[in-house]
XYZ file of C-alpha atoms in Angstrom:
562
model
C -39.970 -223.752 76.437
C -36.563 -222.794 75.200
C -38.019 -220.514 72.549
C -40.369 -218.787 75.005
C -37.576 -218.275 77.446
C -35.376 -216.604 74.808
C -38.285 -214.404 73.633
C -38.908 -213.151 77.170
C -35.241 -212.478 77.626
C -35.073 -210.422 74.413
C -38.220 -208.531 75.388
C -36.790 -207.525 78.786
C -33.504 -206.420 77.190
C -35.406 -204.297 74.668
C -37.493 -202.652 77.409
C -34.342 -201.959 79.415
C -32.614 -200.291 76.448
C -35.669 -198.144 75.696
C -35.820 -197.058 79.360
C -32.159 -196.087 79.460
C -32.524 -194.074 76.263
C -35.495 -192.251 77.698
C -33.504 -191.363 80.802
C -30.613 -189.989 78.709
C -33.024 -187.936 76.616
C -34.649 -186.432 79.721
C -31.230 -185.611 81.206
C -30.164 -183.835 78.011
C -33.377 -181.828 78.001
C -32.864 -180.863 81.638
C -29.299 -179.663 80.981
C -30.261 -177.387 78.089
C -30.190 -173.571 78.920
C -33.451 -172.024 78.007
C -33.229 -168.190 77.846
C -35.556 -166.356 80.263
C -38.148 -164.083 78.760
C -37.154 -160.376 78.716
C -38.391 -158.325 81.745
C -41.315 -156.131 81.214
C -40.247 -152.429 81.039
C -41.809 -150.254 83.714
C -41.521 -146.467 83.365
C -40.361 -144.788 86.624
C -42.836 -142.552 88.327
C -41.923 -138.814 88.297
C -40.053 -137.566 91.443
C -41.010 -134.182 92.823
C -37.984 -132.018 93.896
C -36.151 -128.678 93.643
C -32.693 -127.970 92.223
C -30.458 -125.927 94.588
C -27.883 -123.842 92.745
C -26.266 -122.655 95.983
C -25.538 -124.894 98.960
C -25.752 -121.865 101.233
C -29.503 -121.745 100.486
C -30.077 -124.978 102.399
C -32.015 -123.995 105.498
C -32.404 -126.361 108.457
C -35.918 -127.073 109.682
C -37.301 -124.901 112.466
C -36.005 -126.152 115.779
C -35.160 -124.617 119.109
C -31.435 -125.261 118.482
C -31.461 -123.463 115.130
C -31.630 -119.770 116.031
C -32.376 -117.447 113.155
C -29.496 -115.039 112.634
C -29.764 -111.263 112.954
C -27.535 -108.470 111.707
C -26.813 -107.214 115.214
C -26.215 -110.736 116.578
C -22.513 -111.719 116.324
C -23.008 -115.135 117.938
C -25.392 -116.818 115.461
C -25.289 -117.007 111.651
C -24.520 -113.542 110.312
C -23.502 -112.289 106.847
C -21.423 -109.534 108.470
C -19.334 -112.153 110.284
C -18.440 -114.241 107.230
C -20.840 -117.090 108.022
C -22.461 -116.962 104.570
C -21.101 -115.479 101.321
C -21.932 -111.933 100.393
C -21.111 -112.474 96.682
C -21.605 -115.807 94.904
C -20.653 -118.918 96.850
C -17.137 -118.142 98.081
C -16.724 -114.374 98.645
C -17.228 -113.419 102.285
C -17.306 -110.174 104.262
C -16.403 -109.589 107.908
C -17.167 -106.373 109.760
C -15.617 -105.788 113.186
C -16.275 -102.784 115.413
C -14.237 -102.209 118.554
C -14.207 -99.605 121.293
C -11.167 -99.415 123.581
C -11.319 -97.049 126.552
C -8.195 -96.527 128.655
C -8.168 -94.527 131.884
C -4.775 -94.205 133.543
C -3.307 -92.390 136.514
C 0.376 -92.551 137.405
C 3.031 -90.789 139.415
C 6.373 -90.185 137.672
C 9.525 -88.203 138.541
C 8.823 -84.927 136.702
C 11.073 -81.878 137.127
C 9.469 -78.577 138.046
C 9.886 -76.234 135.075
C 11.119 -72.654 135.275
C 7.479 -71.558 134.944
C 5.930 -73.743 137.633
C 2.215 -74.424 137.616
C 1.923 -73.560 141.301
C 3.442 -70.627 143.148
C 6.123 -71.293 145.742
C 7.496 -74.518 144.258
C 11.278 -74.535 144.597
C 12.147 -78.250 144.696
C 13.734 -79.836 141.632
C 11.005 -82.448 141.237
C 7.488 -81.125 141.073
C 4.104 -82.813 141.224
C 4.488 -85.947 139.125
C 0.830 -86.989 138.988
C -0.513 -87.521 135.457
C -4.052 -88.503 134.453
C -4.914 -89.578 130.929
C -7.879 -90.891 128.954
C -7.417 -92.549 125.583
C -10.376 -93.670 123.456
C -10.030 -95.636 120.214
C -12.885 -96.562 117.878
C -11.780 -99.187 115.335
C -13.780 -100.407 112.357
C -12.349 -103.289 110.325
C -13.832 -104.159 106.915
C -12.548 -107.417 105.472
C -13.470 -108.928 102.091
C -12.001 -112.271 101.035
C -12.478 -115.200 98.664
C -12.095 -118.862 99.555
C -13.461 -121.759 101.540
C -11.171 -121.276 104.518
C -12.359 -124.394 106.336
C -10.199 -126.421 103.942
C -7.639 -124.104 102.334
C -6.088 -120.618 102.663
C -7.874 -117.555 101.345
C -7.526 -116.916 97.613
C -7.357 -113.178 98.143
C -8.187 -110.640 100.837
C -8.693 -106.872 101.143
C -8.794 -105.260 104.595
C -9.052 -101.681 105.867
C -9.191 -100.437 109.470
C -9.944 -96.764 110.078
C -9.338 -95.645 113.672
C -10.759 -92.594 115.433
C -8.848 -91.492 118.530
C -9.663 -89.055 121.331
C -7.008 -88.491 123.995
C -6.659 -86.207 126.994
C -3.709 -85.653 129.334
C -3.827 -83.653 132.540
C -0.513 -82.837 134.231
C 0.317 -80.847 137.371
C 3.444 -79.228 135.961
C 4.043 -77.064 132.896
C 6.252 -78.295 130.094
C 4.810 -81.815 130.255
C 2.078 -81.693 127.621
C 4.166 -79.467 125.328
C 7.639 -78.000 125.167
C 5.963 -74.571 125.201
C 5.081 -73.942 128.862
C 2.429 -71.440 127.747
C 0.288 -74.389 126.606
C -0.574 -75.050 130.244
C -1.177 -78.411 131.892
C -4.086 -79.947 129.926
C -4.039 -81.335 126.384
C -7.069 -82.538 124.394
C -6.626 -84.038 120.916
C -8.554 -85.834 118.195
C -6.848 -88.007 115.601
C -7.849 -90.195 112.665
C -5.742 -92.773 110.841
C -6.057 -95.616 108.385
C -4.287 -98.035 110.688
C -4.683 -100.998 108.331
C -4.990 -100.949 104.534
C -3.761 -104.157 102.949
C -4.319 -106.604 100.117
C -3.327 -110.270 100.163
C -3.089 -112.766 97.300
C -2.671 -116.539 97.468
C 0.161 -117.382 95.054
C -0.343 -121.133 95.221
C -0.059 -124.346 97.187
C 3.201 -126.252 97.598
C 1.707 -129.574 98.743
C -1.510 -131.585 98.720
C -1.912 -130.657 102.416
C -2.581 -127.019 101.422
C 0.844 -125.732 102.444
C 0.945 -122.385 100.644
C 2.717 -119.175 99.614
C 0.947 -115.794 99.873
C 1.833 -112.149 99.309
C 0.527 -109.253 101.413
C 1.120 -105.548 100.818
C 0.049 -102.329 102.523
C -0.253 -101.059 106.092
C -0.281 -104.238 108.179
C 0.579 -105.558 111.655
C 3.719 -107.614 112.111
C 5.789 -109.068 114.968
C 9.265 -110.370 114.205
C 9.438 -112.966 117.006
C 7.242 -114.924 119.390
C 7.273 -112.382 122.251
C 7.919 -109.045 120.508
C 11.463 -108.427 121.785
C 12.845 -106.621 118.695
C 10.198 -105.432 116.224
C 6.424 -105.123 116.719
C 4.513 -102.577 114.668
C 1.632 -101.831 112.321
C 3.200 -100.097 109.362
C 3.642 -99.856 105.593
C 5.337 -102.822 103.980
C 5.267 -105.969 101.896
C 5.273 -109.501 103.238
C 5.867 -112.808 101.466
C 4.903 -115.692 103.733
C 3.849 -119.317 103.769
C 4.377 -122.749 105.253
C 5.542 -126.235 104.315
C 6.025 -129.696 105.794
C 2.356 -130.142 106.687
C 2.384 -126.746 108.451
C 5.258 -127.777 110.723
C 7.318 -124.923 109.239
C 6.171 -121.308 108.754
C 8.256 -118.535 107.248
C 8.168 -114.785 106.543
C 10.149 -112.385 104.390
C 8.935 -108.840 105.120
C 10.141 -105.352 104.220
C 8.781 -102.176 105.847
C 9.206 -98.540 104.853
C 8.084 -97.021 108.135
C 5.619 -94.167 108.499
C 5.814 -91.470 111.154
C 3.635 -91.904 114.247
C 1.455 -89.352 115.978
C 3.151 -88.657 119.305
C 0.034 -88.690 121.463
C -2.291 -91.193 119.758
C 0.536 -93.447 118.449
C -1.423 -93.890 115.205
C 0.192 -93.855 111.773
C 0.663 -90.659 109.801
C 1.157 -90.426 106.041
C 4.716 -89.043 106.230
C 7.664 -91.343 105.524
C 9.912 -91.993 108.498
C 12.943 -92.678 106.245
C 13.587 -95.878 108.149
C 13.518 -99.329 106.543
C 13.227 -102.664 108.338
C 13.803 -106.077 106.728
C 12.751 -109.271 108.546
C 13.346 -112.900 107.538
C 12.265 -115.619 109.949
C 11.473 -119.329 110.150
C 9.253 -121.112 112.679
C 9.569 -124.832 113.452
C 6.909 -126.655 115.466
C 7.811 -129.599 117.732
C 11.485 -128.623 117.731
C 13.923 -131.447 118.625
C 10.878 -133.773 118.369
C 9.407 -132.157 121.502
C 5.638 -131.840 120.894
C 4.275 -128.386 121.648
C 7.598 -126.499 121.666
C 7.869 -124.012 118.773
C 11.227 -122.437 117.898
C 11.930 -119.488 115.642
C 15.062 -118.170 113.939
C 15.153 -114.621 112.601
C 17.284 -111.946 110.980
C 16.228 -108.292 111.334
C 17.921 -105.392 109.540
C 17.257 -101.840 110.741
C 18.334 -99.053 108.379
C 17.572 -95.691 110.016
C 18.612 -92.711 107.923
C 19.923 -89.379 109.187
C 16.958 -87.018 109.652
C 15.805 -84.180 111.859
C 12.377 -84.428 113.461
C 10.304 -82.679 116.132
C 7.312 -84.503 117.577
C 3.758 -83.106 117.866
C 4.609 -81.604 121.263
C 7.555 -79.582 119.984
C 10.270 -81.896 121.345
C 13.343 -82.796 119.274
C 13.401 -86.583 118.796
C 15.846 -87.024 115.880
C 18.678 -86.712 116.557
C 18.529 -87.279 120.313
C 18.890 -83.921 122.101
C 22.096 -84.940 123.922
C 25.767 -84.376 123.245
C 26.506 -82.937 119.799
C 22.965 -83.808 118.609
C 24.092 -84.417 115.022
C 22.036 -86.268 112.429
C 23.400 -89.777 111.926
C 22.780 -92.945 109.919
C 22.282 -96.221 111.738
C 22.540 -99.775 110.408
C 21.961 -102.692 112.772
C 21.470 -106.392 112.012
C 19.903 -108.711 114.606
C 20.330 -112.490 114.660
C 17.823 -114.192 116.933
C 16.659 -117.532 118.282
C 13.421 -117.621 120.285
C 10.965 -120.250 121.476
C 7.569 -120.611 123.129
C 5.532 -123.652 124.162
C 5.963 -126.511 126.585
C 8.382 -129.357 127.274
C 6.432 -131.987 129.128
C 4.531 -130.319 131.981
C 6.757 -127.217 131.979
C 6.019 -124.161 129.829
C 9.229 -122.800 128.323
C 9.918 -119.559 126.450
C 13.330 -118.136 125.668
C 15.050 -115.565 123.471
C 18.617 -114.847 122.475
C 19.673 -111.988 120.182
C 23.013 -110.813 118.911
C 23.170 -107.440 117.144
C 25.969 -105.970 115.064
C 26.252 -102.976 112.753
C 27.360 -99.350 112.536
C 26.254 -96.082 114.142
C 27.935 -93.236 112.279
C 27.734 -90.586 115.013
C 26.337 -91.744 118.324
C 25.097 -88.759 120.369
C 26.327 -89.980 123.772
C 29.717 -91.312 122.629
C 30.058 -88.392 120.148
C 31.796 -90.660 117.636
C 31.245 -93.450 115.117
C 30.527 -96.829 116.668
C 30.671 -100.485 115.788
C 27.679 -102.237 117.370
C 28.220 -105.418 119.368
C 25.473 -106.260 121.900
C 23.391 -109.183 123.134
C 20.077 -109.929 124.818
C 18.789 -113.093 126.511
C 15.482 -113.975 128.157
C 14.015 -117.080 129.787
C 10.567 -117.819 131.192
C 9.634 -121.050 132.979
C 6.160 -121.827 134.296
C 4.173 -124.758 135.648
C 0.404 -125.226 135.579
C -1.413 -126.646 138.593
C -5.163 -126.854 138.143
C -6.403 -123.251 138.499
C -3.071 -121.416 138.808
C 0.271 -121.074 137.032
C 3.568 -120.494 138.827
C 6.259 -118.755 136.786
C 9.676 -117.176 136.929
C 11.489 -115.070 134.329
C 14.929 -113.636 133.697
C 15.914 -110.883 131.265
C 19.428 -109.767 130.376
C 20.403 -106.903 128.034
C 24.093 -106.011 127.829
C 25.303 -102.559 128.850
C 28.246 -100.487 127.639
C 31.123 -100.490 130.129
C 33.250 -98.068 128.029
C 30.926 -95.388 126.592
C 33.831 -93.400 125.087
C 35.331 -96.208 122.994
C 34.406 -97.158 119.428
C 32.082 -100.089 120.290
C 28.454 -99.790 121.351
C 27.785 -102.723 123.679
C 24.405 -101.702 125.114
C 21.502 -103.650 123.618
C 18.569 -101.783 122.045
C 15.639 -102.913 119.889
C 13.959 -101.422 116.809
C 10.362 -101.052 118.067
C 9.727 -103.583 120.838
C 6.632 -104.530 122.855
C 7.652 -107.598 124.899
C 4.975 -109.851 126.397
C 7.193 -110.843 129.280
C 7.567 -110.608 133.081
C 4.194 -108.971 133.633
C 4.295 -106.958 130.412
C 2.290 -103.745 130.424
C 1.020 -104.460 133.947
C 4.544 -103.720 135.167
C 5.314 -100.080 136.080
C 8.845 -100.127 134.675
C 7.616 -101.723 131.447
C 4.589 -99.491 130.885
C 5.897 -96.020 131.758
C 8.377 -93.872 129.849
C 10.622 -92.337 132.510
C 12.198 -89.040 131.431
C 15.831 -88.250 132.199
C 17.421 -84.946 131.092
C 15.492 -84.492 127.841
C 15.381 -88.151 126.766
C 13.803 -91.323 128.140
C 15.531 -93.721 130.482
C 12.872 -96.259 129.420
C 10.224 -96.205 126.698
C 6.523 -96.918 127.065
C 5.847 -100.669 126.889
C 9.520 -101.621 126.993
C 11.954 -102.821 129.671
C 15.082 -101.572 127.898
C 17.033 -98.763 129.585
C 18.151 -97.382 126.230
C 18.558 -93.597 126.852
C 16.546 -92.803 123.737
C 14.281 -89.866 122.883
C 11.318 -91.977 121.711
C 10.613 -95.585 120.784
C 8.602 -94.713 117.654
C 10.158 -91.369 116.660
C 13.725 -91.658 117.958
C 16.677 -93.817 116.885
C 18.123 -96.896 118.550
C 20.950 -96.154 120.978
C 23.607 -98.760 121.756
C 25.436 -96.761 124.428
C 23.262 -97.502 127.448
C 23.487 -99.102 130.911
C 21.770 -102.382 130.021
C 19.455 -104.297 132.326
C 19.122 -107.408 134.447
C 15.591 -108.394 135.495
C 14.421 -111.258 137.716
C 10.709 -112.027 137.978
C 8.431 -114.271 140.012
C 4.698 -114.374 139.450
C 1.515 -116.353 139.251
C -1.583 -116.375 137.050
C -4.704 -117.357 138.991
C -8.047 -118.453 137.515
C -10.195 -117.058 140.330
C -13.405 -118.029 138.526
C -13.872 -118.868 134.831
C -14.640 -115.205 134.086
C -11.879 -113.656 136.239
C -8.102 -114.033 136.061
C -5.556 -112.454 138.416
C -1.983 -111.701 137.272
C 0.522 -111.172 140.103
C 4.155 -110.220 139.405
C 7.208 -108.963 141.269
C 10.313 -107.785 139.369
C 13.775 -106.916 140.621
C 15.699 -104.584 138.263
C 19.408 -103.795 138.078
C 21.658 -101.655 135.824
C 24.444 -103.845 134.432
C 26.713 -100.876 133.695
C 26.439 -97.338 135.085
C 29.269 -95.741 133.056
C 26.890 -94.464 130.307
C 24.719 -92.814 132.972
C 27.747 -91.222 134.630
C 28.932 -89.832 131.280
C 25.469 -88.633 130.232
C 24.621 -87.007 133.592
C 28.207 -85.946 134.418
C 27.695 -87.606 137.791
C 30.048 -90.016 139.541
C 29.422 -93.102 141.663
C 25.972 -94.047 140.388
C 24.953 -97.361 141.908
C 23.419 -100.287 140.008
C 20.186 -101.141 141.793
C 17.051 -99.847 140.038
C 14.462 -101.202 142.450
C 11.431 -103.437 142.953
C 8.372 -103.388 140.713
C 5.229 -105.135 142.026
C 1.965 -105.370 140.117
C -1.502 -106.886 140.268
C -3.664 -107.196 137.170
C -7.251 -108.409 136.883
C -8.898 -109.505 133.642
C -12.675 -109.938 133.634
C -14.530 -111.562 130.713
C -18.188 -111.772 131.788
C -19.341 -113.803 128.758
C -16.260 -116.071 128.573
C -15.325 -114.637 125.179
C -13.555 -111.565 123.814
C -16.628 -109.431 123.139
C -16.323 -107.730 126.530
C -12.952 -107.534 128.312
C -12.202 -105.381 131.348
C -8.583 -105.072 132.495
C -7.725 -103.486 135.850
C -4.197 -102.883 137.120
C -2.249 -101.462 139.996
C 1.567 -101.348 140.170
C 3.956 -99.989 142.793
C 7.631 -99.157 142.274
C 10.143 -98.986 145.131
C 13.289 -97.129 143.946
C 16.646 -98.774 144.557
C 19.942 -97.047 145.259
C 20.812 -96.424 141.603
C 17.376 -95.006 140.761
C 17.627 -92.701 143.795
C 21.046 -91.530 142.595
C 19.781 -90.360 139.191
C 16.120 -89.472 139.802
C 14.117 -89.653 143.035
C 13.640 -91.568 146.252
C 9.847 -91.192 146.102
C 7.769 -94.320 145.615
C 6.023 -94.353 142.236
C 2.845 -96.068 141.092
C 0.277 -96.556 138.350
C -3.385 -97.573 138.163
C -5.393 -98.079 134.994
C -8.561 -99.590 133.612
C -8.962 -100.749 130.034
C -12.416 -101.659 128.684
C -12.580 -103.370 125.276
C -15.953 -103.895 123.572
C -15.932 -105.860 120.303
C -18.667 -106.655 117.777
C-alpha cells in the first residue's frame, strides 16, 4: 500500500510538470513575432486627364451666372479690361475710352471794348453773357505686368491721347481774342498726348508687399489731399512707395512744366521754364485715430523770368500791370493737411506756410520776401441719406503792398475740392479785372494774376476769408444733390486800392449760392451727368471794383466711359 501510494504520487507530479512545460512552450510560441507576408503589388489603373499650362485657360461650366465675355462688354470678363492676360500669364492690357461734354452759360462783368459788338453801347460794362461748349475724347492705353491682386505692378506703360473741340460765343468784342477784329465767336480743335508715362517696380521693402516704384513722363499728380497748392498733369519724374504695412505712403516728385493751350487747357510740347519739386508723406490713422489720414508736404516752385503771350494774344508773363518786367520767382511751401473721420465726424483741414523771393513783383514794383499763410477746415456729419457740413477758408492778404514783404497767399496750380468746389460761381469762374484776373478758373484765391496755368504766382493780393454751409443729399441711389452757400470777404483791400488807384474799397465780396445734381443711372461711373446752377450776389467791395449786377452760371457735364 505504501509503495502504490508513492508511485501514484510520483506519477501525478510527473504529469503536472509535463503540463506546466507544455504551457510555457505554448506561451513562448504565442509571443514570437512572425513576419506578415509581403502585400501583393497591384498596378494603378491609368487616369485620364489634361495638363493645363495656363491657369487662365480654366473655363467654368456653362451656367446662367457665368456670362460669356464680349469685347464691347466692360462689365463681364474682357481682355481689354485687364481681366485676362494679353501676353503670357501676367501681362495685361486695359483700354479706356471716355467722352466728356461740357455745356456752360455764365454772366460775368465784361467791359465794353472801344469797338463794341452792338451799336449805341456807351456803358462801361457791356453784355457779359458767355456760352461755351467743350468736348474731350480721351483714349487711355495701359500695358502692365504683374498679379496685382497680391502685389504691385512690376512695370507699366500708359499713354492717353486727347482730342478737344471747343467753342466760345461772347456778346462783346475783345473777349475771344485781344484783336477785336476776330469778332465774338471762337471755334478751335486741339490734340495732345495728355499722358505718356512708364513705371517700374524697384522692389519690395517688406513681406507685406510694401514697395518702391519709379514713374517718369507726362503724368497726373496732386501734392495734397484736397489740391490746395499743386494739381496738374505734366512732365516729370516721381519716386514713390509705402512702408509700415501701407500705413505710410510717400512721394518725391520733380516736374519740368510744359506750356498749356489757353482754350483747351491741354499740354503743349513747349517748355514752360518752371520747375516744381514736391516731397510728401501720408500717415493713416494719425494719433491712433482710425480713418483719419494726415499728410505733410514741402513744395518748391521755381518760376524763371520769361515773356509769353497766350493763344488769344494776351500777355501773361510778366503780368501786364505796373512795370511789367520779367522776374524770377522762388517759393517754398510747408504744409500739413488731413482728410477722413474722427468718430462720427468727418474732418478735413489744411495749413500752409510759404516763404521765398520774388525778384521784381509787378504790383509792388520791387523785390519781395514772401511770407504768407493759408488755413482751411471742413467738418461734416452723416445722417442716413444726407450729410451736413460747414467749411472755413483763410488766405492771408497783403496790408502793405509797397513794402518789401509779400504777405498775400497764392498757390502754384491749385484745384481745391472744397466748399462746393467747381459748383461754386466764385470758384469756377475767372473774373477779369483791368487786364488780369481777380480769381482764376477753379480756384478761390483772389491772387490778381494773369493766368493760373500761364501766369506767375503773385503774393501781393487782398487775400480771402470764406465761410460755407452745405449739405449733400442722397435723393435716390442714382441721384445726389449738392447744396452750398458761401460768404466771401477780402481780408485786405490795400492791394486793390494800389492796383486800381481807387480809395475806400470795402471788404465784402458777396454771397455765392449753388445747387449741383449728379445722376448715375447705372450706379457706376460709366455714365455720369452733372447739372449745376449758381447765383452770385455782389457785396459792397465787389460793387466798388466791378459791378452791382447779380451774376450766375449754369452748366451740364456728361461723362461716358468704356
